[in-house]
Amino acid sequence: MAIKVDDISYLYERDTAMQVRALDHVSVEIPDNQFIGLIGHTGSGKSTFVQTLNGLLKVTEGHIYYNGEDIDGEKFDKKKLRSDVGLVFQYPEHQLFEVDVLSDVCYGPKNLGMSDEEAKKVALEALESVKMPKALYKSSPFDLSGGQKRRAAIAGVLAMKPRMLILDEPTAGLDPRGRDEILGLIAEMKRALNMTIILVSHSMDDVARYVDRIMVMGGGKLLYDDEPVKVFRHVRELEELGLSAPQVTYIMTLLKERGLDVNTDVLNVKDAAAEILAHRRELHV
Amino acid sequence: MIKISKLIHDYIKRDDEGNAAGTVRAIDGVDLQVEPGMFIAVLGHNGSGKSTLAKHLNALLFPTEGEVWVDGLDTREEKNLWEIRREAGMVFQNPDNQIIAQVVEEDVGFGPENIGVPTQEIWKRVEESLKAVGMYEYRKKSPNRLSGGQKQRVSIAGVIAMEPKCIIMDEPTAMLDPNGRKEVIKAAMKLNREKGITVILITHYMEEAINADKIFVMDKGKLAMQGTPKEIFSQVEKMKELNLDVPEVTLLAHELRKGGLDIPADILTKEELADALLGKAQSDPAGGSNGDQS
């Protein structure tokens, strides 16, 4: 499956004095099985953008094609789109409500019309995918830790068997270990289930480590769309957008400015260390 | 400013009918002291007890055992409550839960008005507080139209308007984007340096802790480490054991040391790393034999 976004715009409070152009002529293609980071500061349009992708918001101008079909076409099955393109909102644990974890995960599939039996089967698979300890299946979702709640909420979306999963700030408010766990889990899910994943984030450090491709939004426009190292070469421009490059990019850039001829296209500490050690003869240590 | 001794806090666990069903010990024997005017960072993973600790500092929670003294006032004494809460202001994680008025300046004036400050004085405080966090030009705006970082700065102004001696910030940046985070930390730093307000910042972002005067690290309800940022972050392995990070640059220095480079373990900024690798004014004699590596 693939999504083709063709010159879309989205206006909030259209035709009023408060009109805001939240998306401004965005065109992009999202193929199968890709891990994408979508970056932008608050108000850049990224949340609006992902909501248009699964039909929660109807674009004001332009078209979105899902497997070649216009999603605003008359015959188009929006219900199918919403189960195919799963959207995990920010702080998804606020949406947990059932008496126990398993029932909560069953809720979505049942709503799609599955029998209790089927719903339970897909829910169990989803809980396994997010590595929820079996002992917690019958616990109240409110007794879980922050990271566990978030995994339960992700399982709730996974149980609808989406082919594309969009996660809006999945690590917000988690501690460093929780962050690593959730991101590691998402990367693993991607490998195991061959889904396309769009990770919406304002943390470059989180995104740099995992994704194949980064899309940067600002002022409702898609400003950069490339592989991570290439996007991070625009450190200055990213800063002007209120974003930042990964920490190691700054470190390597400074070392280069100070005369050490290192490759600045590194995204993590391990590679940075290897790159510096490869130049150890030039160091004053 | 703050003195805590042998503090224990037990939460009561309740079953479905609301009957007590055992206790959970969130704080387990903490002793610590904070001098006036310090900038303190408190680190710890989720569930380590740091938010519970914060709530003791302005008497939102009371000790199960042990004592908490805020500016010479015992939090166990009921008559001290209002004074403690005025002296130790609190800023929470979600700015949307803390803003109540329709106009920024009214929100900031709400606290002082509640404690009966005269009108003239309220407006003076509102103006000063908003200026201190760099939000004065937004005073007539609706809080709904502000960014997360701006809202959080308004919350801080609301706390400053109460003229506290101490501000406790419980993950004030967790819901903000990088810009918003920088704004809030800058505002907190400024209050500390210019007004001498004691700041206690609870955070998951190690970068926000590197400029603190002192760091407390909580783990399993206990105070696991305390010291300057350099003392704390140089212990990379220990921090990892506690499920915490160190700043990326410190981690890189650690990797380079493992790779055989003789550089300090307590590097906290990229400039310090560049100096250590490339030499500043004087360069230390090269340590040992540097084997080559491709």
Coordinates of C-alpha atoms in Angstrom, one line a residue:
Chain A
M1 CA 0.0 0.0 0.0
A2 CA 1.2 3.5 -0.6
I3 CA -0.1 7.0 0.0
K4 CA 0.4 9.8 -2.5
V5 CA -0.2 13.3 -1.2
D6 CA -0.8 15.7 -4.0
D7 CA -0.6 19.4 -3.3
I8 CA -2.7 19.5 -0.2
S9 CA -3.6 22.5 2.0
Y10 CA -5.6 22.6 5.1
L11 CA -7.3 25.8 6.5
Y12 CA -8.5 26.1 10.1
E13 CA -11.5 28.4 10.7
R14 CA -11.8 28.9 6.9
D15 CA -13.3 32.1 5.7
T16 CA -13.2 33.8 9.1
A17 CA -10.8 36.5 10.4
M18 CA -9.0 33.7 12.3
Q19 CA -8.2 31.6 9.2
V20 CA -4.9 29.8 9.5
R21 CA -3.3 27.9 6.8
A22 CA -2.0 24.9 8.7
L23 CA -0.9 23.0 5.6
D24 CA 0.4 24.8 2.7
H25 CA 0.7 22.9 -0.6
V26 CA 2.3 19.7 0.6
S27 CA 3.1 16.9 -1.8
V28 CA 4.8 13.7 -0.8
E29 CA 4.8 10.0 -1.4
I30 CA 4.8 7.4 1.3
P31 CA 5.8 3.9 0.1
D32 CA 5.4 0.6 1.9
N33 CA 7.7 -0.5 4.6
Q34 CA 9.5 2.7 5.4
F35 CA 10.5 4.2 8.8
I36 CA 9.9 7.9 8.6
G37 CA 10.5 10.6 11.1
L38 CA 8.3 13.7 10.9
I39 CA 9.8 16.6 12.6
G40 CA 8.6 20.1 13.3
H41 CA 8.1 22.5 16.2
T42 CA 4.7 23.1 17.8
G43 CA 2.4 24.6 15.2
S44 CA 4.4 23.5 12.2
G45 CA 1.5 21.6 10.8
K46 CA 2.8 18.1 11.5
S47 CA -0.2 17.0 13.6
T48 CA -2.6 18.4 11.1
F49 CA -0.7 16.5 8.4
V50 CA -0.9 13.1 10.0
Q51 CA -4.6 13.6 10.7
T52 CA -5.3 14.2 7.0
L53 CA -3.5 10.9 6.2
N54 CA -6.1 8.7 7.8
G55 CA -9.0 10.9 6.9
L56 CA -9.7 12.4 10.3
L57 CA -9.3 15.8 8.7
K58 CA -10.6 16.5 5.2
V59 CA -8.1 18.5 3.1
T60 CA -9.2 21.9 2.0
E61 CA -7.3 21.8 -1.3
G62 CA -5.5 19.0 -3.1
H63 CA -5.9 15.2 -3.0
I64 CA -4.7 12.2 -1.1
Y65 CA -4.5 8.9 -2.9
Y66 CA -4.5 5.6 -1.0
N67 CA -3.4 2.8 -3.3
G68 CA -4.4 5.0 -6.2
E69 CA -7.8 5.9 -4.9
D70 CA -8.8 9.4 -3.9
I71 CA -9.7 9.2 -0.2
D72 CA -12.3 11.9 -0.6
G73 CA -13.9 10.1 -3.6
E74 CA -17.5 9.0 -3.2
K75 CA -16.9 5.3 -3.4
F76 CA -13.9 5.3 -1.1
D77 CA -14.2 3.2 2.1
K78 CA -13.0 5.6 4.8
K79 CA -13.5 3.0 7.5
K80 CA -11.0 0.8 5.8
L81 CA -8.5 3.7 5.6
R82 CA -8.9 4.3 9.3
S83 CA -8.1 0.8 10.2
D84 CA -5.3 0.6 7.7
V85 CA -3.6 3.8 8.8
G86 CA -3.4 3.6 12.6
L87 CA -2.9 6.8 14.5
V88 CA -1.5 6.8 18.0
F89 CA -2.2 10.2 19.6
Q90 CA 0.0 12.0 22.0
Y91 CA -0.4 10.7 25.6
P92 CA -2.5 7.8 24.3
E93 CA -2.7 6.4 27.8
H94 CA -5.3 9.1 28.5
Q95 CA -7.6 7.1 26.2
L96 CA -7.5 3.8 28.1
F97 CA -10.8 3.2 29.8
E98 CA -11.7 -0.5 30.1
V99 CA -11.7 -2.7 33.2
D100 CA -8.6 -4.6 32.2
V101 CA -5.8 -4.3 29.6
L102 CA -7.1 -7.1 27.4
S103 CA -10.6 -5.7 27.1
D104 CA -9.1 -2.3 26.3
V105 CA -7.1 -3.7 23.4
C106 CA -10.2 -5.7 22.2
Y107 CA -12.3 -2.5 22.0
G108 CA -11.0 -1.3 18.6
P109 CA -11.2 -4.6 16.8
K110 CA -14.8 -5.2 18.1
N111 CA -15.7 -1.8 16.8
L112 CA -14.5 -2.9 13.4
G113 CA -17.1 -5.6 13.6
M114 CA -15.0 -8.6 14.8
S115 CA -16.5 -11.3 17.0
D116 CA -15.4 -11.5 20.6
E117 CA -13.3 -14.5 19.6
E118 CA -11.5 -12.8 16.7
A119 CA -11.1 -9.6 18.7
K120 CA -9.4 -11.5 21.5
K121 CA -7.1 -13.3 19.1
V122 CA -5.8 -10.1 17.5
A123 CA -5.6 -8.4 20.9
L124 CA -3.4 -11.1 22.2
E125 CA -1.2 -10.8 19.2
A126 CA -1.0 -7.1 19.6
L127 CA -0.1 -7.3 23.3
E128 CA 2.6 -9.8 22.4
S129 CA 4.0 -7.4 19.8
V130 CA 4.3 -4.6 22.4
K131 CA 5.9 -7.1 24.9
M132 CA 3.2 -6.6 27.5
P133 CA 3.9 -9.1 30.4
K134 CA 1.2 -11.7 30.4
A135 CA 0.6 -11.2 34.1
L136 CA -0.8 -7.8 33.4
Y137 CA -3.4 -8.7 30.8
K138 CA -6.1 -8.8 33.5
S139 CA -4.8 -5.8 35.4
S140 CA -6.6 -2.5 35.3
P141 CA -4.9 -0.2 32.8
F142 CA -4.7 2.4 35.5
D143 CA -2.5 0.3 37.6
L144 CA 0.3 0.1 35.0
S145 CA 3.4 2.2 34.9
G146 CA 3.7 5.1 32.5
G147 CA 5.6 3.0 29.9
Q148 CA 3.3 0.1 30.2
K149 CA 0.2 2.2 29.8
R150 CA 1.7 3.6 26.6
R151 CA 2.4 0.1 25.3
A152 CA -1.2 -0.9 26.1
A153 CA -2.5 2.1 24.2
I154 CA -0.2 1.2 21.2
A155 CA -1.4 -2.4 21.3
G156 CA -5.0 -1.0 21.1
V157 CA -4.2 0.5 17.7
L158 CA -2.0 -2.4 16.6
A159 CA -5.0 -4.8 17.2
M160 CA -6.8 -3.1 14.3
K161 CA -4.1 -4.6 12.1
P162 CA -3.0 -1.3 10.5
R163 CA -0.6 -1.4 7.6
M164 CA 0.8 2.0 8.5
L165 CA 1.3 3.3 12.0
I166 CA 1.6 6.9 12.8
L167 CA 2.7 7.8 16.3
D168 CA 2.5 11.3 17.6
E169 CA 5.2 12.0 20.1
P170 CA 5.2 8.5 21.5
T171 CA 8.0 9.2 24.0
A172 CA 6.7 12.5 25.5
G173 CA 6.9 12.6 29.2
L174 CA 8.8 9.3 29.6
D175 CA 12.1 8.9 31.3
P176 CA 15.2 8.0 29.4
R177 CA 14.7 4.3 29.8
G178 CA 11.1 4.5 28.9
R179 CA 12.1 6.5 25.8
D180 CA 14.6 3.9 24.7
E181 CA 12.1 1.1 25.4
I182 CA 9.3 2.5 23.3
L183 CA 11.6 3.5 20.4
G184 CA 13.2 0.1 20.4
L185 CA 9.8 -1.5 20.5
I186 CA 8.6 0.5 17.5
A187 CA 11.7 -0.4 15.5
E188 CA 11.2 -4.0 16.3
M189 CA 7.5 -3.9 15.4
K190 CA 8.5 -2.3 12.1
R191 CA 10.8 -5.2 11.3
A192 CA 8.4 -7.9 12.5
L193 CA 5.3 -6.6 10.9
N194 CA 6.7 -4.9 7.8
M195 CA 4.7 -1.8 8.4
T196 CA 5.3 1.8 7.4
I197 CA 5.9 3.8 10.5
I198 CA 5.7 7.6 10.8
L199 CA 7.2 8.8 14.0
V200 CA 6.2 12.4 14.8
S201 CA 8.7 14.0 17.1
H202 CA 10.5 17.1 18.0
S203 CA 13.5 15.2 19.3
M204 CA 16.2 14.8 16.7
D205 CA 18.2 12.6 18.9
D206 CA 15.3 10.1 19.1
V207 CA 14.6 10.1 15.5
A208 CA 18.2 10.1 14.1
R209 CA 18.9 6.7 15.6
Y210 CA 16.0 4.8 14.0
V211 CA 14.5 6.2 10.9
D212 CA 15.3 5.8 7.1
R213 CA 13.9 9.1 6.1
I214 CA 13.2 12.4 7.8
M215 CA 10.5 14.9 6.8
V216 CA 10.8 18.4 8.3
M217 CA 7.8 20.6 8.5
G218 CA 7.6 24.3 9.2
G219 CA 4.9 26.9 8.7
G220 CA 2.7 24.2 7.1
K221 CA 5.2 23.4 4.4
L222 CA 7.3 20.3 3.9
L223 CA 10.8 21.9 4.0
Y224 CA 13.2 18.9 3.9
D225 CA 12.6 15.3 2.9
D226 CA 15.7 13.2 2.8
E227 CA 17.8 10.6 4.6
P228 CA 18.8 11.7 8.1
V229 CA 22.5 12.6 7.6
K230 CA 21.5 14.9 4.7
V231 CA 18.8 16.6 6.6
F232 CA 21.2 17.3 9.6
R233 CA 23.6 19.1 7.3
H234 CA 21.2 22.0 7.5
V235 CA 21.9 22.6 11.2
R236 CA 21.5 26.4 10.9
E237 CA 18.2 26.2 9.1
L238 CA 16.9 23.7 11.5
E239 CA 17.8 26.0 14.4
E240 CA 15.9 28.8 12.8
L241 CA 12.9 26.6 12.7
G242 CA 13.1 26.1 16.4
L243 CA 14.6 22.6 15.9
S244 CA 18.0 21.2 16.6
A245 CA 20.3 18.6 15.1
P246 CA 21.4 15.6 17.2
Q247 CA 23.9 16.5 20.0
V248 CA 26.7 14.6 18.3
T249 CA 26.2 16.6 15.1
Y250 CA 27.0 19.7 17.1
I251 CA 30.0 18.1 18.7
M252 CA 31.5 16.9 15.4
T253 CA 30.8 20.3 13.7
L254 CA 32.7 22.1 16.5
L255 CA 35.6 19.7 16.2
K256 CA 35.7 20.3 12.5
E257 CA 35.6 24.1 13.0
R258 CA 38.5 23.7 15.5
G259 CA 40.6 22.0 12.7
L260 CA 40.0 18.3 13.2
D261 CA 39.1 16.9 9.8
V262 CA 36.3 14.6 10.9
N263 CA 33.3 13.5 9.0
T264 CA 30.3 15.3 10.5
D265 CA 27.7 12.9 9.1
V266 CA 27.4 10.8 12.2
L267 CA 24.2 10.3 14.1
N268 CA 25.2 8.5 17.3
V269 CA 27.9 8.4 20.0
K270 CA 29.4 5.1 18.9
D271 CA 30.1 6.3 15.4
A272 CA 31.3 9.7 16.6
A273 CA 33.8 7.9 18.9
A274 CA 35.0 5.7 16.1
E275 CA 35.4 8.7 13.8
I276 CA 37.4 10.7 16.4
L277 CA 39.6 7.7 17.3
A278 CA 40.4 7.2 13.6
H279 CA 42.0 10.7 13.8
R280 CA 43.8 10.1 17.0
R281 CA 47.2 11.0 15.6
E282 CA 46.0 14.6 15.0
L283 CA 44.8 14.9 18.6
H284 CA 46.7 16.7 21.4
V285 CA 46.0 13.9 23.8
Chain B
M1 CA 16.2 26.8 52.8
I2 CA 15.1 23.2 52.9
K3 CA 16.0 20.5 55.3
I4 CA 14.7 17.0 55.1
S5 CA 15.6 14.3 57.6
K6 CA 14.8 10.6 57.6
L7 CA 11.8 11.2 55.4
I8 CA 9.5 8.3 54.7
H9 CA 6.4 8.4 52.6
D10 CA 3.9 5.6 52.2
Y11 CA 1.0 5.7 49.8
I12 CA -2.0 3.8 50.8
K13 CA -3.1 1.3 48.1
R14 CA -6.9 0.9 47.9
D15 CA -8.9 -1.9 46.4
D16 CA -12.0 -1.5 44.1
E17 CA -14.2 -0.7 47.1
G18 CA -11.9 2.0 48.4
N19 CA -10.7 0.0 51.4
A20 CA -7.0 0.3 52.3
A21 CA -5.1 -2.7 50.9
G22 CA -1.5 -2.3 51.9
T23 CA 1.0 0.5 51.4
V24 CA 3.6 1.5 48.8
R25 CA 6.7 3.1 50.1
A26 CA 7.5 6.0 47.7
I27 CA 10.2 7.6 49.8
D28 CA 12.4 5.5 52.0
G29 CA 14.6 7.4 54.4
V30 CA 15.8 10.5 52.6
D31 CA 18.1 13.1 54.2
L32 CA 19.0 16.2 52.3
Q33 CA 19.6 19.9 52.6
V34 CA 19.2 22.8 50.1
E35 CA 21.0 26.1 50.8
P36 CA 19.2 29.3 49.9
G37 CA 19.8 30.6 46.4
M38 CA 20.9 27.3 44.9
F39 CA 19.8 25.8 41.6
I40 CA 19.1 22.2 42.2
A41 CA 18.3 19.5 39.7
V42 CA 16.6 16.3 40.8
L43 CA 17.0 13.3 38.5
G44 CA 15.5 9.8 38.7
H45 CA 13.6 7.5 36.5
N46 CA 9.8 7.3 36.6
G47 CA 8.7 5.9 39.9
S48 CA 11.9 6.8 41.7
G49 CA 10.1 9.0 44.1
K50 CA 11.2 12.4 42.9
S51 CA 7.7 13.8 42.3
T52 CA 6.6 12.6 45.7
L53 CA 9.6 14.3 47.2
A54 CA 8.6 17.6 45.4
K55 CA 5.2 17.5 46.8
H56 CA 6.7 17.3 50.3
L57 CA 8.5 20.5 49.7
N58 CA 5.4 22.6 49.6
A59 CA 3.3 20.6 52.0
L60 CA 1.0 19.0 49.4
L61 CA 2.1 15.7 51.1
F62 CA 3.0 15.2 54.7
P63 CA 5.7 12.8 56.1
T64 CA 4.7 9.3 57.1
E65 CA 7.9 9.5 59.2
G66 CA 10.7 12.0 59.5
E67 CA 10.5 15.7 58.9
V68 CA 10.6 18.3 56.2
W69 CA 11.5 21.9 57.1
V70 CA 10.9 24.7 54.6
D71 CA 12.6 28.0 55.5
G72 CA 12.5 27.1 59.2
L73 CA 8.8 25.9 59.0
D74 CA 7.8 22.3 59.9
T75 CA 5.4 20.9 57.2
R76 CA 3.8 18.7 59.9
E77 CA 2.4 21.8 61.6
E78 CA -1.0 22.7 60.1
K79 CA -0.7 26.4 60.9
N80 CA 2.4 26.6 58.7
L81 CA 0.7 25.3 55.6
W82 CA -0.2 28.5 53.9
E83 CA 3.1 30.2 54.6
I84 CA 5.0 27.2 53.3
R85 CA 2.9 27.1 50.1
R86 CA 3.5 30.8 49.6
E87 CA 7.2 30.5 50.1
A88 CA 7.7 27.4 48.0
G89 CA 5.8 27.8 44.7
M90 CA 5.1 24.8 42.5
V91 CA 5.1 24.5 38.7
F92 CA 3.7 21.3 37.2
Q93 CA 4.2 19.4 34.0
N94 CA 1.2 20.3 32.1
P95 CA 0.7 24.1 31.5
D96 CA -2.9 23.6 30.4
N97 CA -3.8 22.3 33.9
Q98 CA -2.4 25.4 35.6
I99 CA -3.8 28.3 33.7
I100 CA -7.3 29.4 34.7
A101 CA -7.9 33.0 33.5
Q102 CA -8.9 34.3 30.1
V103 CA -6.2 36.9 29.9
V104 CA -2.5 36.3 30.8
E105 CA -2.2 39.2 33.3
E106 CA -5.3 38.1 35.2
D107 CA -3.9 34.6 35.4
V108 CA -0.7 35.9 37.0
G109 CA -2.6 38.1 39.4
F110 CA -4.9 35.3 40.5
G111 CA -2.5 34.0 43.2
P112 CA -1.7 37.4 44.9
E113 CA -5.4 38.4 44.8
N114 CA -6.3 35.2 46.6
I115 CA -4.1 36.0 49.5
G116 CA -5.4 39.5 49.8
V117 CA -2.6 41.6 48.3
P118 CA -3.7 45.2 47.7
T119 CA -4.7 45.9 44.0
Q120 CA -1.9 48.4 43.4
E121 CA 0.6 45.9 44.6
I122 CA -0.9 43.1 42.5
W123 CA -0.4 45.0 39.3
K124 CA 3.1 45.8 40.2
R125 CA 3.8 42.2 40.9
V126 CA 2.1 41.1 37.7
E127 CA 4.2 43.4 35.7
E128 CA 7.5 42.4 37.3
S129 CA 6.7 38.7 37.2
L130 CA 5.8 38.8 33.5
K131 CA 8.9 40.8 32.7
A132 CA 11.1 38.3 34.6
V133 CA 10.0 35.5 32.4
G134 CA 10.0 37.6 29.2
M135 CA 6.2 37.4 28.7
Y136 CA 5.2 41.0 29.5
E137 CA 4.3 41.8 25.9
Y138 CA 1.7 39.0 26.0
R139 CA 0.0 40.3 29.1
K140 CA -3.3 41.2 27.3
K141 CA -3.4 37.9 25.3
S142 CA -5.5 34.9 25.8
P143 CA -3.4 32.0 27.3
N144 CA -5.1 29.6 24.8
R145 CA -3.3 31.2 21.9
L146 CA 0.2 30.8 23.5
S147 CA 2.7 28.0 22.8
G148 CA 3.5 25.4 25.4
G149 CA 6.7 27.1 26.4
Q150 CA 5.0 30.5 26.7
K151 CA 2.1 29.0 28.8
Q152 CA 4.6 27.4 31.1
R153 CA 6.4 30.7 31.5
V154 CA 3.1 32.3 32.4
S155 CA 2.6 29.6 35.0
I156 CA 6.1 30.5 36.4
A157 CA 5.1 34.2 36.5
G158 CA 2.0 33.2 38.4
V159 CA 4.3 31.5 41.0
I160 CA 6.7 34.4 41.1
A161 CA 3.9 36.9 41.7
M162 CA 3.5 35.2 45.1
E163 CA 7.0 36.3 45.9
P164 CA 8.2 32.8 46.9
K165 CA 11.7 32.1 48.2
C166 CA 11.8 28.8 46.4
I167 CA 10.3 27.4 43.2
I168 CA 9.8 23.7 42.7
M169 CA 9.4 22.7 39.1
D170 CA 8.2 19.2 38.5
E171 CA 9.2 18.3 34.9
P172 CA 8.1 21.7 33.6
T173 CA 9.5 20.9 30.1
A174 CA 8.3 17.4 29.6
M175 CA 5.5 18.4 27.2
L176 CA 7.4 21.1 25.3
D177 CA 9.3 21.3 22.1
P178 CA 13.1 22.1 22.1
N179 CA 12.4 25.9 21.8
G180 CA 9.9 25.8 24.6
R181 CA 12.3 23.8 26.8
K182 CA 15.1 26.3 26.3
E183 CA 12.8 29.3 27.1
V184 CA 11.6 27.7 30.3
I185 CA 15.0 26.7 31.5
K186 CA 16.4 30.1 30.7
A187 CA 13.6 31.8 32.6
A188 CA 14.3 29.6 35.6
M189 CA 18.0 30.2 35.5
K190 CA 17.4 34.0 35.3
L191 CA 15.2 34.0 38.4
N192 CA 17.8 32.0 40.3
R193 CA 20.7 34.3 39.3
E194 CA 19.0 37.6 39.4
K195 CA 16.4 37.3 42.1
G196 CA 18.2 34.7 44.2
I197 CA 15.2 32.4 44.2
T198 CA 16.0 28.9 45.1
V199 CA 15.1 26.6 42.2
I200 CA 14.4 22.9 42.4
L201 CA 14.1 21.5 39.0
I202 CA 12.9 17.9 38.5
T203 CA 13.7 16.7 35.0
H204 CA 14.3 13.8 32.6
Y205 CA 16.5 15.9 30.4
M206 CA 20.2 15.6 31.5
E207 CA 21.2 18.7 29.5
E208 CA 19.0 20.8 31.7
A209 CA 20.9 19.7 34.8
I210 CA 24.4 20.5 33.7
N211 CA 24.2 24.1 34.9
A212 CA 22.8 23.2 38.3
D213 CA 24.8 24.0 41.5
K214 CA 23.9 20.5 42.7
I215 CA 22.2 17.4 41.5
F216 CA 20.2 14.9 43.6
V217 CA 19.6 11.5 42.0
M218 CA 16.7 9.5 43.3
D219 CA 16.3 5.7 43.0
K220 CA 13.7 3.5 44.6
G221 CA 12.7 6.2 47.0
K222 CA 16.2 6.7 48.2
L223 CA 18.7 9.4 47.5
A224 CA 21.2 7.5 45.4
M225 CA 23.7 10.2 44.6
Q226 CA 24.3 13.8 45.2
G227 CA 27.0 16.2 44.0
T228 CA 27.9 18.7 41.3
P229 CA 27.0 18.0 37.7
K230 CA 30.6 17.0 37.0
E231 CA 30.7 14.7 40.0
I232 CA 27.4 13.0 39.0
F233 CA 27.7 12.8 35.2
S234 CA 31.3 11.5 35.2
Q235 CA 29.9 8.3 36.8
V236 CA 28.6 7.0 33.5
E237 CA 28.3 3.4 34.5
K238 CA 26.5 4.2 37.8
M239 CA 24.0 6.5 36.0
K240 CA 23.3 3.7 33.5
E241 CA 22.7 1.3 36.4
L242 CA 20.1 3.8 37.7
N243 CA 18.5 3.8 34.2
L244 CA 19.5 7.4 33.6
D245 CA 21.4 9.1 30.8
V246 CA 24.3 11.4 30.9
P247 CA 24.7 14.2 28.4
E248 CA 25.7 12.9 24.9
V249 CA 29.0 14.7 25.1
T250 CA 29.9 13.1 28.4
L251 CA 29.0 9.7 26.9
L252 CA 31.2 10.4 23.9
A253 CA 34.1 11.4 26.2
H254 CA 33.5 8.1 28.1
E255 CA 33.7 6.1 24.9
L256 CA 36.9 7.9 23.9
R257 CA 38.4 7.1 27.2
K258 CA 37.5 3.4 26.7
G259 CA 39.2 3.8 23.3
G260 CA 42.4 4.7 25.1
L261 CA 42.3 8.5 25.0
D262 CA 43.5 10.2 28.1
I263 CA 40.9 12.9 28.6
P264 CA 38.9 13.9 31.7
A265 CA 35.8 11.9 32.7
D266 CA 33.8 14.9 33.7
I267 CA 33.4 16.7 30.4
L268 CA 29.9 18.3 30.2
T269 CA 30.1 20.6 27.1
K270 CA 31.3 20.3 23.6
E271 CA 33.7 23.1 24.1
E272 CA 35.4 21.2 27.0
L273 CA 35.6 18.2 24.8
A274 CA 37.2 20.2 22.0
D275 CA 39.7 21.7 24.4
A276 CA 40.5 18.2 25.8
L277 CA 41.1 16.7 22.3
L278 CA 42.7 19.6 20.5
G279 CA 44.3 21.5 23.3
K280 CA 43.5 25.0 24.5
A281 CA 46.3 27.2 25.7
Q282 CA 48.6 24.5 27.1
S283 CA 48.3 20.9 26.2
D284 CA 48.9 18.2 28.7
P285 CA 51.7 15.8 28.0
A286 CA 50.4 12.9 25.9
G287 CA 49.5 10.0 28.1
G288 CA 50.9 6.5 27.3
S289 CA 51.5 5.0 23.9
N290 CA 48.7 5.7 21.6
G291 CA 48.2 2.6 19.4
D292 CA 46.9 3.4 16.0
Q293 CA 43.4 2.2 14.9
S294 CA 41.8 2.4 11.6

